[in-house]
Coordinates of C-alpha atoms in Angstrom, one line a residue:
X1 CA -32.9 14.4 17.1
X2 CA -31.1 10.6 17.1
X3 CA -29.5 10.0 13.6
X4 CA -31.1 6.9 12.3
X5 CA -33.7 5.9 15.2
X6 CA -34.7 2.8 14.7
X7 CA -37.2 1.1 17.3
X8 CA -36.7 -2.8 18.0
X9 CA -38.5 -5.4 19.5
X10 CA -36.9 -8.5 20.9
X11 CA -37.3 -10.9 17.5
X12 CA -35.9 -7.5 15.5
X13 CA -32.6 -7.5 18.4
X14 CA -32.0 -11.2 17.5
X15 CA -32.2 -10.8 14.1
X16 CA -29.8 -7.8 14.1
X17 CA -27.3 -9.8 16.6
X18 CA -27.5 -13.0 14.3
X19 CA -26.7 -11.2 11.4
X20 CA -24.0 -9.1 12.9
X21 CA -22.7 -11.9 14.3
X22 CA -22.3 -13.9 10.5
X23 CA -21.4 -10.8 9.0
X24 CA -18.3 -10.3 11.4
X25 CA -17.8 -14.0 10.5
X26 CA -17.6 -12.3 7.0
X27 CA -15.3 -9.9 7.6
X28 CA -12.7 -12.2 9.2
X29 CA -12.6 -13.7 6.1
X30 CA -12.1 -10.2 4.5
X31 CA -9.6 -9.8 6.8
X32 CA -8.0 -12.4 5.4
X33 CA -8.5 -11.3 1.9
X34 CA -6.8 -7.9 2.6
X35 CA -3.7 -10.2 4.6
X36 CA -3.4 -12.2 1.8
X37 CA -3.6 -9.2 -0.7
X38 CA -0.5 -7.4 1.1
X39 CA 1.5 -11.0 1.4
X40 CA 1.0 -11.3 -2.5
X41 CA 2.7 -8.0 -3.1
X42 CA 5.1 -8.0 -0.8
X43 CA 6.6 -11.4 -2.3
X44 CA 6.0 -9.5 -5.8
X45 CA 7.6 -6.4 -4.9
X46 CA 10.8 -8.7 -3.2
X47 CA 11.2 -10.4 -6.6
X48 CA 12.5 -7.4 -8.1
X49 CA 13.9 -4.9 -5.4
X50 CA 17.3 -5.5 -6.9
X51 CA 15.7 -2.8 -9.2
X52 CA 14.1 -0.9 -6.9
X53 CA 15.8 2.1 -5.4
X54 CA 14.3 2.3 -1.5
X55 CA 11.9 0.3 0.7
X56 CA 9.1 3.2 0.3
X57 CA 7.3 0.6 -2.0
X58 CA 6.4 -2.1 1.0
X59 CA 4.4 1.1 2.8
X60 CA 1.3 -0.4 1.1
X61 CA 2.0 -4.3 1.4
X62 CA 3.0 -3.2 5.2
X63 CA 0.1 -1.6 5.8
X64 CA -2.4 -4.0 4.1
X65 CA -0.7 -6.8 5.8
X66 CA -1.8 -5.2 9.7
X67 CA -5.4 -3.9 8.3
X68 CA -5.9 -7.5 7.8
X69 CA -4.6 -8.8 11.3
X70 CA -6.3 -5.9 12.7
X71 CA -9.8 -6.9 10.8
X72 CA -9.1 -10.6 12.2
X73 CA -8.9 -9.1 15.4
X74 CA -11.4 -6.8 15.6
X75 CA -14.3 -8.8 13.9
X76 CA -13.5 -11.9 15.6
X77 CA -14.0 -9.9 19.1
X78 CA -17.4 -8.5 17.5
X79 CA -18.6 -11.7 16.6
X80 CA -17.9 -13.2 20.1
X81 CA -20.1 -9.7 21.5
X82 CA -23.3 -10.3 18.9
X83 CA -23.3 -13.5 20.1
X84 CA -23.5 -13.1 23.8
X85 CA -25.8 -10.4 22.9
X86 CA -28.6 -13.5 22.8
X87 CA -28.2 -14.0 26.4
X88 CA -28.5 -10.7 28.5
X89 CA -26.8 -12.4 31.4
X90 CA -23.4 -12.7 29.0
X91 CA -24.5 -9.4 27.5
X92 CA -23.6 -7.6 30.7
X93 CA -19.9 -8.3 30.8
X94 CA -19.6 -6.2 27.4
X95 CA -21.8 -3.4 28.0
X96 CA -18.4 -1.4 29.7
X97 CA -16.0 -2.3 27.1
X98 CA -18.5 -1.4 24.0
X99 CA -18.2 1.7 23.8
X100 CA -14.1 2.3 23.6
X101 CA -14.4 -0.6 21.2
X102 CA -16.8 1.4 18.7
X103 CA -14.5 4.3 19.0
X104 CA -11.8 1.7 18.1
X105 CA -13.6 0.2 15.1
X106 CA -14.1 4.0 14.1
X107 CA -10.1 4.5 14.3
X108 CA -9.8 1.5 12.5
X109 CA -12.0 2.5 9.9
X110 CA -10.1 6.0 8.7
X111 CA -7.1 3.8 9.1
X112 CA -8.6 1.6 6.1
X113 CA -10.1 4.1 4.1
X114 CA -6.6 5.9 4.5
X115 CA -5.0 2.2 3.1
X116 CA -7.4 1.9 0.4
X117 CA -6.5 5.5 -0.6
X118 CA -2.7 5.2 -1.1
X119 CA -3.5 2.1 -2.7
X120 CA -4.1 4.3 -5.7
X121 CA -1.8 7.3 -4.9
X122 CA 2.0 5.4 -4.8
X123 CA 2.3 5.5 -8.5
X124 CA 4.2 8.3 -8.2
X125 CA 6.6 7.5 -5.7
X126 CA 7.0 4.0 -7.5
X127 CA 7.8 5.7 -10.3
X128 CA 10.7 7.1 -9.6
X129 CA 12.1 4.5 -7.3
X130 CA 11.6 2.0 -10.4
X131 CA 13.3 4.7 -12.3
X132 CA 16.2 5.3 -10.6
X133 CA 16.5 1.5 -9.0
X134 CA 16.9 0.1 -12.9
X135 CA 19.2 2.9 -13.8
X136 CA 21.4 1.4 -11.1
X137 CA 20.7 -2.1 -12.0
X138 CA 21.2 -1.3 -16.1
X139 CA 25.5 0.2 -14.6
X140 CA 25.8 -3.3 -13.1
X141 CA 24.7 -5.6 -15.7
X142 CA 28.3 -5.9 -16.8
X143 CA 29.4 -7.2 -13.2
X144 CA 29.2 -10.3 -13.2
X145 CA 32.5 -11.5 -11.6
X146 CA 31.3 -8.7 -8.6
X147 CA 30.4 -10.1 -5.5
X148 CA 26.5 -8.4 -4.6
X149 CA 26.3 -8.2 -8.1
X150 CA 27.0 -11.4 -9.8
X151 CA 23.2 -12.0 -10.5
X152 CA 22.3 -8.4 -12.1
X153 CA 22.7 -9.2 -15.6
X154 CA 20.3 -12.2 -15.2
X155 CA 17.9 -10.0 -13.1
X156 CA 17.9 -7.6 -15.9
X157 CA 17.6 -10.1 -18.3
X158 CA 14.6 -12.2 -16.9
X159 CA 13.0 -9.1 -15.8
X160 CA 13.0 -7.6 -20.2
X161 CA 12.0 -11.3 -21.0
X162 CA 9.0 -11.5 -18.9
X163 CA 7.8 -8.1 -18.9
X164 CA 8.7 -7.5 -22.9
X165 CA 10.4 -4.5 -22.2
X166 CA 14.0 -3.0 -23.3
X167 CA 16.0 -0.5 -21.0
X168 CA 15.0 1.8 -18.6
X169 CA 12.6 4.4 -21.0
X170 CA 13.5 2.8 -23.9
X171 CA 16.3 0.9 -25.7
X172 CA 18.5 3.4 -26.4
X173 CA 19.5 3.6 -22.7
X174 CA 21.6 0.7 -23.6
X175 CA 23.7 3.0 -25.5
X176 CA 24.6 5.4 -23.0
X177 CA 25.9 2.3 -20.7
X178 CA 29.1 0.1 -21.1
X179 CA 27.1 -2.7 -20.6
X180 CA 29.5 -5.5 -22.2
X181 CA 32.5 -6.6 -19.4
X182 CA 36.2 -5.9 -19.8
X183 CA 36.8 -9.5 -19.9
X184 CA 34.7 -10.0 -22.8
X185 CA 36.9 -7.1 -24.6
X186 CA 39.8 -7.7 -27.2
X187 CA 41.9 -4.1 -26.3
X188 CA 44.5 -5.2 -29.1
X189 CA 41.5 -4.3 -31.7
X190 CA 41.5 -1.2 -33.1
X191 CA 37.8 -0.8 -33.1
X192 CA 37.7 -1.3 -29.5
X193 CA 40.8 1.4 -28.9
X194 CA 38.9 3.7 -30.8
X195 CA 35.6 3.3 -29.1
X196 CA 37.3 3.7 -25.2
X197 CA 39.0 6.6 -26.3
X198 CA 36.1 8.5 -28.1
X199 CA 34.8 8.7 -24.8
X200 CA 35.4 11.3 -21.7
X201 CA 34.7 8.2 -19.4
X202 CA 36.8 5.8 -20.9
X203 CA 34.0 3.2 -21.6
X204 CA 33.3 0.7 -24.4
X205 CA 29.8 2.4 -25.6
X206 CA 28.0 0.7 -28.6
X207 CA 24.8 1.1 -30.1
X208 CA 23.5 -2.2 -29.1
X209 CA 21.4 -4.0 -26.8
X210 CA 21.3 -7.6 -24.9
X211 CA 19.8 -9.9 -26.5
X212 CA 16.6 -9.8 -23.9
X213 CA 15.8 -6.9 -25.9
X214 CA 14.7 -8.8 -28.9
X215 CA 11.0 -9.7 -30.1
X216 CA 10.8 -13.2 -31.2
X217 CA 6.9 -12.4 -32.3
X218 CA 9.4 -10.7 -35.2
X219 CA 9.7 -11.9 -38.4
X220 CA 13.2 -10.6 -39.0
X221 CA 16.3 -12.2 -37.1
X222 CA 17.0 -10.1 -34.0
X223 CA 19.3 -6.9 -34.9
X224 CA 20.8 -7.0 -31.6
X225 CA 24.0 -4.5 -32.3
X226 CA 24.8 -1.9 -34.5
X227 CA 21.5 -1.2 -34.1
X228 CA 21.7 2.5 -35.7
X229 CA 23.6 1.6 -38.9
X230 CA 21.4 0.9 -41.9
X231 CA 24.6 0.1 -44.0
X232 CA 25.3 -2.5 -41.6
X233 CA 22.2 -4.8 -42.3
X234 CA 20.7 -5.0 -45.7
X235 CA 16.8 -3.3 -46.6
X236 CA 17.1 -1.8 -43.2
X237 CA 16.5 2.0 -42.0
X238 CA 16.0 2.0 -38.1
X239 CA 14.2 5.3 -37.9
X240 CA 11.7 4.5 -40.1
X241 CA 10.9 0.7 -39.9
X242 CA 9.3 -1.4 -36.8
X243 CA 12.7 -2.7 -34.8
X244 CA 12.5 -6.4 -33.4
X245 CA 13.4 -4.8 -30.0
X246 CA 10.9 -4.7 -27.5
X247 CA 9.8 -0.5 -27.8
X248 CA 8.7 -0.2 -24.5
X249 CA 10.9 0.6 -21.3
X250 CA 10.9 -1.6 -18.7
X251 CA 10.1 1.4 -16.0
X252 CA 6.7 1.7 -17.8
X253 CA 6.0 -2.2 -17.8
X254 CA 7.0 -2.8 -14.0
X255 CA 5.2 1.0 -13.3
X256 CA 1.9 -0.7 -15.1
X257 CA 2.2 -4.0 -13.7
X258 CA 2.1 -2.8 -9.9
X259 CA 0.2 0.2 -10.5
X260 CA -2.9 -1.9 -12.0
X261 CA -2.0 -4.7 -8.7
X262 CA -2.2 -1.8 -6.4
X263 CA -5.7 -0.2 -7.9
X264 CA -6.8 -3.7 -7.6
X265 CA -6.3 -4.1 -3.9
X266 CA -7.1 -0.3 -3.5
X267 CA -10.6 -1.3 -4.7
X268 CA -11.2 -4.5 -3.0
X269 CA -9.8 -2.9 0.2
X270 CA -12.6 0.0 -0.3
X271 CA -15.2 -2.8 -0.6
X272 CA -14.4 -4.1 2.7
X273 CA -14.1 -0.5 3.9
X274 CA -17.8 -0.3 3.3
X275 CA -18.7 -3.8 4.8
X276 CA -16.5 -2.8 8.3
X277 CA -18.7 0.3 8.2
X278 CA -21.8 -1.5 8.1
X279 CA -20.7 -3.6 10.5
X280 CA -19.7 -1.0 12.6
X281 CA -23.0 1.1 12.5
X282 CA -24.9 -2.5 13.0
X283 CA -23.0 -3.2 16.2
X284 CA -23.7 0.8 17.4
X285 CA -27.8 -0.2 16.8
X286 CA -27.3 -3.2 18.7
X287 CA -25.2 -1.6 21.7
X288 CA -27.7 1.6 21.9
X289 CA -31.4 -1.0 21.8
X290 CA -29.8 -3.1 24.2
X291 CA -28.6 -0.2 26.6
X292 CA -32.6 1.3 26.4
X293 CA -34.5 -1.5 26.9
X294 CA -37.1 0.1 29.8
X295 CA -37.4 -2.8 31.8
X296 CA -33.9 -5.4 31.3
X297 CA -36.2 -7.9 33.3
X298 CA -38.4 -8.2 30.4
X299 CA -36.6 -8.6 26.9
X300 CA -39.4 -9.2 25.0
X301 CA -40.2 -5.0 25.6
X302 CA -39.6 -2.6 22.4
X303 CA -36.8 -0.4 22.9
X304 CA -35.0 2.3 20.1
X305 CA -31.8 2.2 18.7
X306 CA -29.8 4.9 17.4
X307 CA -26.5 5.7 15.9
X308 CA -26.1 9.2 17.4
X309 CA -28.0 10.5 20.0
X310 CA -28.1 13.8 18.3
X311 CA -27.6 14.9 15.1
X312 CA -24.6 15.2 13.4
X313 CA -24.5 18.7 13.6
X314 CA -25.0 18.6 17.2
X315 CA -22.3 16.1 17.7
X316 CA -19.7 17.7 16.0
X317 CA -20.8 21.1 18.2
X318 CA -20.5 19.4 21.4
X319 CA -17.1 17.5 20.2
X320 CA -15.7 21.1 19.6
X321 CA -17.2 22.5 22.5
X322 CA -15.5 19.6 24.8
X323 CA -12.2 19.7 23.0
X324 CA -12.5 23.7 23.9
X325 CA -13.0 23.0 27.4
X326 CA -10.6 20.4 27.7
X327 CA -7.7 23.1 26.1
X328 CA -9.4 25.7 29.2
X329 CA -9.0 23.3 31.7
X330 CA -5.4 22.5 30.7
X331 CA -4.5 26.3 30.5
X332 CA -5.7 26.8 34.2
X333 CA -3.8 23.6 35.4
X334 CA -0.9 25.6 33.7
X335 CA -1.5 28.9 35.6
X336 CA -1.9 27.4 38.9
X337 CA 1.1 25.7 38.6
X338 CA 2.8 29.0 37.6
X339 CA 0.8 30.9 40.3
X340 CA 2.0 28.3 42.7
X341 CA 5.8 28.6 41.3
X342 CA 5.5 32.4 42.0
X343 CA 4.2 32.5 45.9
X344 CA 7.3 29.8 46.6
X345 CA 9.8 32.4 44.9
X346 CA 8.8 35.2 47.3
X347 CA 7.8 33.1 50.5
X348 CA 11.8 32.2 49.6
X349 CA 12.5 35.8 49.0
X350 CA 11.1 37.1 52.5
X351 CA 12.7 33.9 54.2
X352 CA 16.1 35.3 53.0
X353 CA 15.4 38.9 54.0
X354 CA 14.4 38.0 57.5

């Protein structure tokens, strides 16, 4: 039994080829959408890969980017087919390419759903590539007389303005950093002898942060360094009272910020998933009640459309039962080859002999 018969007379075929034909129209425009989705990101992710560890991130953007040439493509062709579908004269030319163009739009379909799905699965991998890429980029905030590296420190600093966010997990990551330069250093202090040679490293480590750190929403002035002294800054205990440095690291801001962007897209990607299906099983109605009409010298005749000729059951049985024959018929190639390698090797052997 057909899945989804439907039987169509000529008024119901023009209907279904008008409509197909403004909803391909529709899904250009998708197209589009999904294009311009992965563009967006792309330039978003770019603005901060100075802070990102590897390129793993523009998978998505990448991918989006082609769905949305390839929906272009694809429904533009399908409108140009619905349309000639009016005339059965222009109709004809299409009928051989149809159906490896249905199994195209099928591939392309996983290939979106597939899209859509890692839309909403790479927060873990951007996770740790935001991780580790800010590590790096908190080590080079000091260099700014480094060639390649000149522009960290205002990187960094934008990037904790705009995003209100302090370090890597938190702010005390800026404590584990020498993240003041050399140059900025008076080594004939005593302080700052003591502080290089109370570390194994040899670096200037205080318990302070840049001043992107600091809340201006805060009432207090910013407490920018000596951050875990209370004798150092009067009415002040920093493990019990609200700091006026932003709490949040800046892995979690960026992590949210991309990760709600990406669910976004993921979810507007699946919608059009679902109108590229319709669109598809349409066109699949229209190709099968074209292809049966009894008599193509009179269109006005009823004829049935169907989007498997069996059902799905059926189909899948005689997909497994050709792939079977297909591996049997590639086995025996694969013996008669040998067979044939065989009777050569002793029609050689006797040769010799004689």
């Amino acid at each position: 039994m057909a899945l989804l018969k439907v039987k169509f007379n000529q008024k119901k075929r023009v209907k279904l080829a008008q409509g197909l034909w403004l909803m391909n129209w529709f899904s250009v425009f998708a197209g589009i959408l999904v294009f311009s989705m992965g563009l967006f990101l792309k330039i978003e992710l770019r603005k901060r890969s100075e802070v990102m560890d590897n390129s793993e991130s523009h998978f998505v953007p990448n991918s989006l980017i082609l769905m949305g040439i390839l929906s272009c493509a694809f429904n533009g062709f399908a409108g140009k087919i619905c349309y000639d579908s009016l005339d059965p004269a222009k109709f004809a030319k299409w009928k051989p390419l149809l159906k490896p163009y249905l199994a195209l739009c099928f591939v392309f379909n996983i290939l979106v759903f597939f899209v859509a799905l890692i839309c909403f699965l790479m927060r873990g991998s951007l996770d740790s590539t935001l991780a580790q890429g800010l590590k790096n980029g908190m080590k080079f905030y000091r260099d700014t007389d480094t060639p390649g590296r000149c522009f960290m420190k205002k990187t960094i600093d934008m990037l904790q303005i705009e995003f209100k966010c302090c370090g890597n997990n938190g702010y005390k990551d800026w404590f584990e950093i020498q993240w003041i330069s050399n140059r900025y250093l008076d080594f004939s202090s005593k302080e700052v002898k003591d502080r290089i040679k109370s570390n194994v490293d040899g670096r200037y480590l205080v318990d302070g942060v840049p001043f992107s750190c600091c809340n201006p929403s805060s009432p207090r002035p910013c407490i920018q360094y000596q951050v875990t002294n209370n004798s150092a800054h009067y009415s002040y205990d920093y493990q019990t009272e609200e700091l006026n440095l932003w709490s949040r690291g800046c892995r979690e801001a960026l992590l949210n910020y991309y990760s709600s962007m990406m669910s976004s897209m993921g979810a507007v990607t699946l919608l059009v998933w679902l109108f590229e299906i319709s669109v598809m099983i349409g066109l699949r109605l229209l190709h099968t009640s074209l292809e049966s009409i009894p008599n193509p010298e009179d269109p006005e005749c009823e004829s049935e459309g169907w989007v498997l000729e069996n059902s799905l059951k059926d189909t899948f049985k005689s997909a497994l039962e050709n792939l079977k024959k297909l591996g049997k018929f590639n086995q025996v190639e694969a013996g008669a080859e040998g067979a044939e390698g065989e009777e050569g090797g002793k029609t050689q052997a006797i040769t010799t002999v004689s």
